[in-house]
Amino acid sequence: MKPTDASSTGRLSRRDFFKGLGTTAVAAAAAQAESVAQELQKLNAEKVLGPGPVPVTLKVNGKTHRLELEPRVTLLDALRNHLGLTGPKEGCDRAACGACTVWLDGVAIYACQKLAIDAQGHEITTVEGLTPDGRLTPVQQAFVERDALQCGYCTPGFVMSVSALLRKKPKPTVDDVLHACAGNVCRCGTHPRVLEAALIAAGVRPVSMTRTEVISHV
Amino acid sequence: MKPFEYATALTVESARQLAGANGHYLAGGNDLLGRLKDDITEASRLVNIKAIPGLNRIEPGPQTWRIGALVTIAQIEDHPEIRRVFPGLHQAAAEVGSQQIRNVATLGGNLAQHSRCWYYRHRDIQCLKKRGRICYALEGDNRYHALFTGNVCISPVVSNLAIALTALDATAVVWRDGQERRMTMAELYELAWDNPTAHHSLRPGDLLLRVEIPTVRPRSAYLQISDKHSFDWALVSCAAAARIENGRIHNARIALGCVSPVPHQVTAANQFLEGKNLDEATADQVADLLLAGAQPQEHNAYKIPMARALIRRTLLQLRG
Ligand SMILES: Cc1cc2nc3c(=O)[nH]c(=O)nc-3n(C[C@H](O)[C@H](O)[C@H](O)COP(=O)(O)OP(=O)(O)OC[C@H]3O[C@@H](n4cnc5c(N)ncnc54)[C@H](O)[C@@H]3O)c2cc1C
Ligand code: SF4
Ligand code: FES
Ligand code: FES
């Protein structure tokens, strides 16, 4: 891997980067993450960065983090291995299992199939950031009540998918939940319980929904 | 992933320049990052095109709708007017991958995605499509492969949106050599018919700007059958679009996906439909015309009856 080289091809050194941000933005960085992100985007635009580590600013669970990452680092890698947020899990690393599901500006995405550098300027939310005080959300509470997990590896991803759905559609149908969670897979087979938990959290459990009906849907 | 450089383009022209000879445009990254992780594609540089203004808009119009190449598949799925005006496009979008994929995947990336042939996607296999010497699917496991091809490669086009847009007779607008170039959906893929290394007709540096969809076909439908009920590629897909007057069908177009390197259309089938009553007998005759000359491989002959069923269901859905 080549070291970061500021001299040629318009690549930025760390110093240039902070110079470029402008003193106002740097001073108010924590409070004004958005303007920092905007400036950063303008500054980074049309410049060739990397392949060595470059400054990357991520806003995760309301906090702004400045990292030095190679452009090839995925958002999942940045969250888990650089920011210590291990809620998002690595399953397939190929956009196929949902264990890594986080929110980008409030909608569910696979953190494994997004570059960290490409997530700049957006609000990232991991399962750790769903509640500020570490208490359980109604969705998480319903997962506990319905025992909607076994090993738990897929659970943060499911919680993020279900919670994203309920933000968009507070009273979902069974089909809505299945559609929203189709991109999350559970090797322990908790899908029917997850469906129940989602409906309970939304307060829409249909009376006619027996367990058999639930399973036949999945 | 191997290391690469990264740049964010602010204009179409700078995207092209930044991409140079061995750079790749990065939209949602669902396809490209998967290929980079498996060393299917080499990239010295990724050029993020998502900051180019104007490419992320859905613009309705009385005669033509314009949908920008950066519009996400979720935006297409969730757009209430698209659901009403182009129901087939809505259905095709709703069946793409999962919610997480649709939230990031773009129209342009969906149309320009590479083959899903498992030999092509295998990091250790250098098949014809990767400029190797042979096609491994011909003698291997070809259950997901094509019934038609104009060359040796039997990897089919798998983009849901391509099939729906073909039935709707959309035009793809591409930035090539400093100007806009308009292509029919057939033209957008025709190179893959002849050339085993092609996935579509875009050349390196070509940038899809938008698709334009005429509103002359108010009825449209898209259906697919997959191994799994959800979050799965189609084994076969079918899209149809038309205008229906007094129970008779006009200006119809029908296309099949996952059976050919290009969206599979037969002019005679479209012509045959003109003025017909939409019933099962008509649908069966259309299926005969669409499937004439199909060349099943060892493991994919099931696609023929599956396509027949889908043609019937899709056409009958046009009745509303
Ligand atoms: C698990 C899984 C399941 C899937 N299931 C389906 C499915 O059922 N149906 C389906 O249709 N698809 C499916 N897909 C494919 C997915 O829809 C595509 O990968 C996605 O749409 C690509 O869009 P993107 O914006 O992420 O593209 P990217 O990965 O960013 O780009 C894809 C390719 O297109 C090029 N490109 C992107 N934008 C442009 C542009 N504007 N002009 C020129 N070139 C461009 C890129 O350089 C790259 O080569 C699935 C993918 C995965 C990972
Ligand atoms: S079908 Fe095409 S992509 Fe698949 S092995 Fe044959 S040449 Fe390669
Ligand atoms: S780890 Fe991202 S989808 Fe599996
Ligand atoms: S609880 Fe074990 S993977 Fe889902």
XYZ file of C-alpha atoms and ligand atoms in Angstrom:
607
model
C 0.000 0.000 0.000
C 1.292 3.438 -0.906
C 1.639 6.044 1.830
C -0.530 9.147 1.559
C 1.250 11.509 -0.745
C 0.159 15.119 -0.877
C 2.547 16.312 -3.507
C 1.101 14.853 -6.670
C -2.286 14.360 -8.353
C -4.066 16.736 -5.987
C -4.081 14.320 -3.073
C -4.590 15.944 0.303
C -2.375 15.800 3.316
C -3.982 15.847 6.721
C -2.793 19.416 7.189
C -4.292 20.602 3.908
C -7.488 18.938 4.928
C -7.845 20.877 8.148
C -6.690 24.085 6.469
C -9.318 23.545 3.824
C -12.102 23.102 6.322
C -11.644 26.684 7.504
C -11.223 27.815 11.068
C -14.886 28.531 11.761
C -15.991 25.078 10.815
C -13.237 23.400 12.782
C -13.978 25.425 15.917
C -17.657 24.558 15.771
C -17.114 21.042 14.499
C -19.061 19.152 17.104
C -22.032 21.471 17.058
C -22.153 21.919 13.317
C -21.404 18.526 11.933
C -23.544 19.215 8.939
C -21.676 22.256 7.764
C -18.445 20.369 8.299
C -19.747 17.551 6.173
C -20.803 19.964 3.475
C -17.486 21.746 3.464
C -15.747 18.447 3.460
C -17.709 17.265 0.503
C -16.903 20.439 -1.415
C -13.292 20.136 -0.426
C -13.014 16.487 -1.355
C -14.942 16.911 -4.563
C -13.030 16.413 -7.771
C -9.841 15.635 -5.788
C -8.291 12.253 -6.037
C -7.933 10.702 -2.578
C -6.056 7.623 -1.441
C -5.320 4.804 -1.970
C -3.608 5.354 1.415
C -5.487 6.599 4.491
C -7.352 9.872 4.098
C -9.417 11.906 6.551
C -12.983 10.644 6.765
C -15.615 12.320 8.926
C -18.543 10.191 10.013
C -21.575 11.238 11.982
C -22.665 8.202 13.939
C -25.444 8.155 16.539
C -25.332 11.939 16.702
C -21.589 12.215 17.296
C -19.007 13.362 14.777
C -15.904 11.222 14.398
C -12.770 12.050 12.458
C -10.957 9.007 11.169
C -8.092 8.240 8.842
C -9.229 5.492 6.512
C -8.277 4.088 3.173
C -11.038 4.676 0.614
C -11.596 0.915 0.383
C -12.695 0.631 4.036
C -16.374 -0.236 4.286
C -18.761 1.534 6.620
C -19.164 -1.736 8.530
C -15.417 -2.025 9.005
C -15.213 1.605 10.140
C -18.032 1.158 12.651
C -16.821 -2.104 14.137
C -13.050 -1.862 13.919
C -12.414 1.873 14.111
C -15.293 3.139 16.257
C -15.879 0.074 18.438
C -19.562 -0.135 17.552
C -20.056 -3.876 17.373
C -23.862 -3.828 17.182
C -23.759 -4.139 13.399
C -22.446 -7.634 12.673
C -20.507 -9.020 9.760
C -22.228 -12.045 8.273
C -21.740 -12.363 4.539
C -19.963 -9.074 3.716
C -21.849 -9.292 0.373
C -25.205 -7.502 0.858
C -26.980 -10.812 1.308
C -27.719 -11.448 5.023
C -28.697 -8.219 6.804
C -26.555 -8.718 9.921
C -24.818 -5.394 9.214
C -28.009 -3.340 8.821
C -27.699 0.269 10.001
C -29.567 3.437 9.071
C -28.339 6.031 6.644
C -30.451 9.153 7.143
C -33.102 7.010 8.797
C -33.424 4.232 6.211
C -32.001 0.721 6.473
C -28.877 -0.064 4.470
C -26.197 -2.743 4.484
C -23.102 -1.227 6.092
C -20.951 -3.891 4.417
C -21.774 -2.704 0.916
C -21.120 0.992 1.478
C -17.721 2.640 1.619
C -17.115 4.658 4.783
C -15.793 7.546 2.684
C -19.074 7.471 0.752
C -21.131 7.675 3.972
C -19.755 11.119 4.825
C -22.333 13.868 5.137
C -25.049 11.410 6.192
C -26.445 10.532 9.597
C -25.530 6.973 10.490
C -27.489 5.188 13.220
C -26.469 1.836 14.646
C -28.462 -0.257 17.084
C -26.447 1.388 19.878
C -27.894 4.737 18.864
C -31.591 3.832 18.924
C -31.954 5.136 22.464
C -29.572 7.630 24.014
C -29.852 6.214 27.532
C -29.333 2.526 26.818
C -32.927 1.621 27.633
C -34.839 -0.656 25.294
C -37.078 0.722 22.553
C -40.583 -0.747 22.192
C -39.267 -2.817 19.285
C -36.412 -4.202 21.357
C -38.797 -4.786 24.263
C -41.093 -6.776 21.955
C -38.130 -8.869 20.737
C -37.414 -9.761 24.379
C -41.068 -10.474 25.158
C -41.553 -12.720 22.142
C -38.132 -14.330 22.609
C -37.405 -13.383 18.996
C -33.767 -14.423 19.119
C -31.587 -17.420 19.768
C -27.879 -16.819 19.181
C -28.670 -13.156 18.574
C -26.243 -12.602 15.710
C -28.935 -11.418 13.309
C -30.900 -9.511 15.956
C -29.410 -6.000 15.701
C -30.007 -6.118 11.953
C -33.617 -7.211 12.393
C -34.186 -4.543 15.032
C -32.896 -1.883 12.629
C -35.075 -3.155 9.754
C -38.217 -3.390 11.882
C -37.585 0.001 13.493
C -37.026 1.631 10.096
C -40.317 0.196 8.881
C -42.223 1.482 11.900
C -40.814 4.964 11.349
C -42.107 4.887 7.796
C -45.311 3.002 8.503
C -46.337 2.884 12.182
C -49.184 0.391 11.552
C -47.741 -2.155 9.135
C -49.462 -5.239 7.764
C -47.928 -8.717 7.930
C -46.847 -8.302 4.314
C -45.222 -4.943 5.086
C -43.105 -6.548 7.805
C -42.128 -9.463 5.579
C -41.208 -7.070 2.754
C -39.139 -4.863 5.074
C -37.349 -7.825 6.662
C -36.789 -9.934 3.531
C -33.179 -8.777 3.470
C -32.439 -10.116 6.949
C -31.827 -13.807 7.415
C -31.609 -15.765 10.647
C -29.736 -19.047 10.720
C -31.519 -19.983 13.967
C -34.936 -19.668 12.347
C -36.444 -16.896 14.474
C -38.335 -15.289 11.563
C -41.865 -16.046 12.869
C -41.013 -14.578 16.271
C -39.491 -11.501 14.682
C -42.710 -10.990 12.741
C -44.742 -11.282 15.932
C -42.435 -8.903 17.772
C -42.734 -6.345 14.980
C -46.533 -6.482 15.012
C -46.667 -6.324 18.805
C -44.335 -3.333 18.877
C -46.639 -1.634 16.381
C -49.699 -2.653 18.357
C -51.339 -4.279 15.343
C -51.451 -7.937 16.258
C -54.406 -9.297 14.281
C -56.608 -11.614 16.381
C -56.759 -14.227 13.655
C -53.011 -14.560 13.399
C -52.204 -17.970 14.772
C -48.643 -19.180 14.898
C -49.234 -21.523 11.994
C -50.440 -18.709 9.799
C -47.395 -16.706 10.704
C -45.047 -19.528 9.800
C -46.792 -20.268 6.523
C -46.143 -16.674 5.522
C -42.401 -16.879 5.955
C -10.814 -5.233 -1.649
C -7.579 -4.092 -3.203
C -6.651 -0.468 -2.538
C -8.018 2.145 -4.916
C -8.204 5.886 -5.269
C -11.462 7.708 -4.720
C -12.883 10.906 -6.138
C -16.248 12.620 -6.095
C -17.298 14.161 -9.396
C -19.456 17.272 -9.502
C -20.180 17.292 -13.223
C -20.755 14.694 -15.891
C -17.637 15.743 -17.774
C -15.402 15.650 -14.695
C -16.775 12.205 -13.825
C -15.621 11.024 -17.171
C -12.212 12.607 -16.856
C -11.680 11.375 -13.321
C -12.646 7.849 -14.336
C -9.977 7.797 -17.046
C -9.071 4.404 -18.443
C -9.394 2.135 -15.412
C -11.746 4.028 -13.123
C -15.290 2.954 -12.343
C -18.352 4.987 -11.559
C -19.684 4.386 -8.062
C -23.406 4.826 -7.559
C -25.053 2.679 -4.856
C -22.114 0.277 -4.972
C -24.205 -2.871 -4.582
C -22.840 -4.443 -7.710
C -19.452 -2.775 -7.996
C -18.280 -3.378 -4.404
C -19.352 -7.013 -4.618
C -17.209 -7.435 -7.723
C -14.243 -5.624 -6.179
C -14.433 -7.776 -3.045
C -14.274 -10.923 -5.163
C -11.602 -9.605 -7.536
C -13.965 -9.914 -10.494
C -13.278 -6.322 -11.446
C -10.081 -4.338 -11.080
C -10.303 -0.657 -10.349
C -7.518 1.841 -9.894
C -10.053 4.494 -8.968
C -13.706 4.802 -8.001
C -15.516 7.932 -9.064
C -18.517 8.695 -6.907
C -21.169 10.102 -9.232
C -23.821 10.753 -6.584
C -22.916 14.425 -6.129
C -23.572 15.288 -9.784
C -26.622 17.543 -9.623
C -29.790 16.837 -11.555
C -29.473 13.075 -11.931
C -31.602 12.163 -8.914
C -34.929 13.578 -10.037
C -38.215 12.011 -11.018
C -39.898 14.395 -13.464
C -43.444 13.547 -14.495
C -44.796 14.839 -17.802
C -47.983 14.450 -19.817
C -46.255 12.560 -22.641
C -42.970 11.489 -21.082
C -41.589 10.891 -17.609
C -37.913 11.347 -16.913
C -36.259 9.315 -14.191
C -32.662 10.230 -13.358
C -29.981 7.544 -13.261
C -29.287 8.270 -9.571
C -32.880 7.802 -8.444
C -32.929 4.869 -6.044
C -35.021 1.785 -6.617
C -36.816 2.496 -3.318
C -37.789 5.941 -4.626
C -39.251 4.288 -7.729
C -41.056 1.690 -5.614
C -42.473 4.264 -3.180
C -43.509 6.918 -5.720
C -47.328 6.937 -5.619
C -47.694 8.371 -9.132
C -45.316 5.828 -10.672
C -47.431 3.137 -9.077
C -50.465 4.557 -10.864
C -48.911 5.530 -14.218
C -46.362 2.707 -14.625
C -47.533 -0.130 -12.357
C -45.190 -2.561 -14.135
C -42.192 -0.440 -13.202
C -43.406 -0.259 -9.607
C -43.733 -4.045 -9.442
C -40.293 -4.593 -10.980
C -38.717 -2.178 -8.464
C -40.489 -3.771 -5.479
C -39.018 -7.183 -6.400
C -35.386 -6.016 -6.513
C -33.269 -7.572 -3.782
C -34.181 -6.352 -0.305
C -35.236 -3.091 1.328
C -31.610 -2.385 2.242
C -30.535 -2.856 -1.382
C -33.402 -0.829 -2.842
C -32.628 2.045 -0.451
C -29.181 2.514 -2.011
C -29.274 0.877 -5.439
C -29.813 3.292 -8.305
C -31.655 3.002 -11.590
C -28.405 3.503 -13.538
C -26.536 0.880 -11.524
C -29.383 -1.591 -11.887
C -29.308 -1.236 -15.667
C -25.504 -1.376 -15.860
C -24.965 -4.248 -13.406
C -22.827 -7.168 -14.479
C -23.740 -10.787 -15.112
C -24.776 -12.906 -12.117
C -23.533 -16.136 -13.704
C -21.928 -18.031 -10.851
C -18.892 -18.858 -12.940
C -18.420 -15.214 -13.818
C -18.839 -14.282 -10.133
C -16.325 -16.887 -8.960
C -12.985 -15.318 -8.158
C -10.983 -18.309 -9.406
C -12.782 -18.868 -12.695
C -11.652 -17.074 -15.808
C -14.537 -17.716 -18.189
C -15.191 -16.277 -21.617
C -16.898 -13.252 -20.157
C -13.713 -12.462 -18.221
C -11.753 -12.882 -21.436
C -10.881 -16.476 -20.671
C -11.134 -19.249 -23.236
C -14.337 -21.133 -22.527
C -17.831 -20.857 -21.139
C -18.064 -23.052 -18.054
C -21.851 -22.911 -17.889
C -22.361 -24.731 -21.194
C -20.902 -27.957 -19.783
C -21.530 -27.103 -16.154
C -24.543 -26.186 -14.016
C -26.662 -23.935 -16.176
C -29.953 -23.963 -14.305
C -30.056 -20.164 -14.126
C -28.895 -19.515 -17.663
C -30.356 -18.329 -20.941
C -32.598 -19.977 -23.527
C -31.390 -17.639 -26.251
C -28.023 -16.114 -27.134
C -26.294 -14.641 -30.154
C -22.860 -15.788 -29.013
C -21.402 -18.516 -26.801
C -22.023 -16.952 -23.364
C -25.416 -17.965 -21.971
C -25.488 -15.536 -19.061
C -28.863 -13.737 -19.080
C -29.689 -10.118 -18.316
C -31.099 -10.075 -14.768
C -32.002 -6.431 -14.177
C -35.680 -6.272 -13.198
C -35.919 -2.652 -14.253
C -34.523 -3.378 -17.728
C -37.407 -5.753 -18.425
C -40.128 -3.397 -17.198
C -38.566 -0.475 -19.075
C -38.335 -2.539 -22.264
C -42.075 -3.267 -22.155
C -42.714 0.441 -21.530
C -40.455 1.279 -24.507
C -38.274 3.613 -22.468
C -35.329 5.490 -23.920
C -32.013 5.522 -22.082
C -30.117 8.804 -22.341
C -26.371 8.313 -22.127
C -23.535 10.833 -21.969
C -21.011 9.697 -24.564
C -18.159 11.671 -26.117
C -19.381 14.979 -24.755
C -22.972 14.667 -25.864
C -26.271 13.049 -25.054
C -27.019 9.906 -26.936
C -30.436 8.270 -26.927
C -30.778 4.495 -26.951
C -33.771 2.195 -26.973
C -33.637 -0.489 -24.312
C -32.807 -2.955 -27.096
C -29.850 -0.785 -28.075
C -28.736 -0.453 -24.463
C -28.141 -4.212 -24.380
C -27.563 -5.294 -28.009
C -23.796 -5.587 -27.625
C -24.307 -8.387 -25.062
C -26.132 -10.376 -27.738
C -23.059 -10.554 -29.984
C -20.145 -10.095 -27.660
C -19.526 -12.593 -24.834
C -17.492 -10.080 -22.799
C -20.266 -7.449 -22.787
C -22.973 -7.005 -20.143
C -24.664 -4.152 -22.021
C -23.765 -1.694 -24.775
C -22.230 0.984 -22.554
C -18.583 1.720 -23.278
C -16.080 2.622 -20.576
C -16.745 6.258 -19.712
C -20.382 6.244 -20.882
C -22.587 7.708 -18.185
C -26.290 6.935 -18.001
C -28.098 10.189 -17.300
C -31.761 9.137 -17.180
C -34.478 7.089 -18.768
C -37.469 8.614 -20.494
C -40.735 6.707 -20.425
C -43.640 7.464 -22.744
C -47.075 7.496 -21.101
C -48.845 5.957 -24.105
C -49.221 2.586 -22.367
C -51.362 3.180 -19.272
C -51.554 -0.517 -18.423
C -48.394 -2.334 -17.463
C -47.404 -5.302 -15.363
C -44.268 -7.139 -14.231
C -44.161 -10.605 -12.688
C -41.325 -12.914 -11.799
C -40.850 -16.390 -10.408
C -37.908 -17.104 -8.090
C -36.651 -20.035 -6.062
C -37.390 -18.106 -2.872
C -40.572 -16.171 -2.166
C -38.645 -12.935 -1.514
C -35.113 -11.489 -1.752
C -34.217 -13.611 -4.728
C -33.317 -13.139 -8.349
C -35.924 -14.066 -10.914
C -35.638 -17.420 -12.628
C -37.793 -15.919 -15.343
C -39.457 -12.510 -15.393
C -42.038 -11.017 -17.723
C -43.216 -7.463 -18.306
C -45.970 -6.206 -20.577
C -47.394 -2.772 -21.330
C -50.245 -1.607 -23.527
C -53.309 0.550 -23.944
C -56.648 -1.208 -23.605
C -59.763 0.118 -25.325
C -63.121 -1.624 -25.245
C -61.404 -4.766 -24.068
C -58.946 -4.759 -26.969
C -55.220 -4.350 -26.608
C -53.221 -1.748 -28.524
C -49.585 -0.762 -28.886
C -48.561 -3.742 -26.770
C -45.039 -4.686 -25.820
C -43.996 -7.769 -23.947
C -40.532 -8.782 -22.761
C -38.955 -11.665 -20.883
C -36.024 -11.425 -18.480
C -33.422 -14.020 -17.420
C -33.748 -15.977 -20.674
C -31.333 -14.061 -22.929
C -28.328 -11.726 -22.626
C -30.751 -8.963 -23.676
C -34.335 -8.228 -22.639
C -36.075 -10.815 -24.812
C -38.570 -9.310 -27.253
C -40.074 -10.648 -30.461
C -41.593 -8.133 -32.863
C -44.056 -10.690 -34.197
C -45.419 -11.233 -30.674
C -45.989 -7.518 -30.150
C -47.645 -7.226 -33.583
C -49.805 -10.264 -33.020
C -51.305 -8.640 -29.928
C -52.587 -5.577 -31.799
C -56.368 -5.322 -31.503
C -56.740 -8.712 -29.798
C -59.014 -9.605 -26.949
C -56.899 -10.422 -23.920
C -57.689 -14.013 -23.118
C -55.819 -17.226 -22.436
C -55.821 -18.323 -26.071
C -54.208 -15.054 -27.149
C -51.654 -15.353 -24.349
C -50.744 -18.873 -25.416
C -50.162 -17.764 -28.978
C -47.977 -14.928 -27.769
C -46.012 -17.454 -25.710
C -45.497 -19.588 -28.836
C -44.124 -16.584 -30.687
C -41.902 -15.437 -27.823
C -40.466 -18.859 -27.106
C -39.989 -20.081 -30.677
C -36.398 -21.129 -31.201
C -35.579 -21.372 -27.495
C -32.506 -23.523 -26.936
C -32.631 -24.975 -23.458
C -29.437 -26.236 -21.877
C -29.096 -29.351 -19.754
C -30.551 -27.801 -16.574
C -32.795 -24.940 -17.611
C -35.569 -26.410 -19.778
C -37.963 -25.695 -16.894
C -37.757 -22.046 -17.906
C -39.941 -22.698 -20.970
C -43.139 -23.741 -19.171
C -42.355 -21.173 -16.483
C -42.133 -18.437 -19.101
C -45.410 -19.606 -20.659
C -47.165 -19.331 -17.297
C -45.681 -15.900 -16.663
C -46.629 -14.614 -20.119
C -50.213 -15.679 -19.483
C -50.367 -14.180 -15.981
C -48.709 -10.935 -17.003
C -50.900 -10.372 -20.046
C -54.070 -11.181 -18.119
C -52.995 -8.731 -15.421
C -53.130 -5.969 -18.039
C -56.910 -6.391 -18.099
C -56.866 -4.892 -14.596
C -28.006 -9.882 -2.780
C -28.424 -9.118 -3.999
C -29.661 -9.383 -4.593
C -30.074 -8.676 -5.725
N -31.279 -8.958 -6.308
C -31.650 -8.293 -7.436
C -32.877 -8.564 -8.094
O -33.659 -9.387 -7.639
N -33.173 -7.879 -9.227
C -32.337 -6.940 -9.742
O -32.667 -6.327 -10.755
N -31.168 -6.664 -9.152
C -30.821 -7.318 -8.018
N -29.624 -7.027 -7.430
C -28.716 -6.136 -8.104
C -28.852 -4.750 -7.600
O -30.137 -4.278 -7.915
C -27.802 -3.955 -8.312
O -26.567 -4.364 -7.816
C -27.976 -2.487 -8.058
O -29.170 -2.033 -8.630
C -26.853 -1.748 -8.670
O -27.077 -0.385 -8.474
P -26.004 0.483 -7.694
O -26.476 1.888 -7.747
O -25.752 -0.098 -6.373
O -24.795 0.273 -8.696
P -23.224 0.244 -8.526
O -22.789 -0.999 -7.882
O -22.743 1.533 -7.958
O -22.867 0.194 -10.073
C -23.105 -0.949 -10.858
C -22.361 -0.807 -12.184
O -22.965 0.201 -12.967
C -22.057 1.258 -13.233
N -22.868 2.468 -13.123
C -23.573 2.890 -12.043
N -24.255 4.002 -12.339
C -23.984 4.289 -13.637
C -24.389 5.323 -14.527
N -25.222 6.295 -14.137
N -23.905 5.314 -15.797
C -23.058 4.332 -16.202
N -22.646 3.334 -15.410
C -23.101 3.311 -14.143
C -20.966 1.120 -12.209
O -19.737 1.625 -12.671
C -20.916 -0.383 -12.015
O -20.171 -0.991 -13.015
C -29.225 -7.699 -6.271
C -27.977 -7.422 -5.674
C -27.577 -8.111 -4.550
C -26.256 -7.773 -3.932
S -22.417 -18.156 -19.264
Fe -21.087 -16.420 -19.790
S -20.543 -15.606 -17.797
Fe -21.245 -17.726 -17.435
S -19.430 -19.090 -17.626
Fe -20.344 -18.933 -19.649
S -19.174 -17.252 -20.592
Fe -18.890 -17.042 -18.391
S -22.796 -8.582 6.348
Fe -23.783 -7.028 5.221
S -25.506 -8.060 4.413
Fe -24.362 -9.684 5.290
S -30.886 -15.689 16.292
Fe -29.178 -16.779 15.531
S -28.927 -15.925 13.526
Fe -30.824 -15.178 14.147
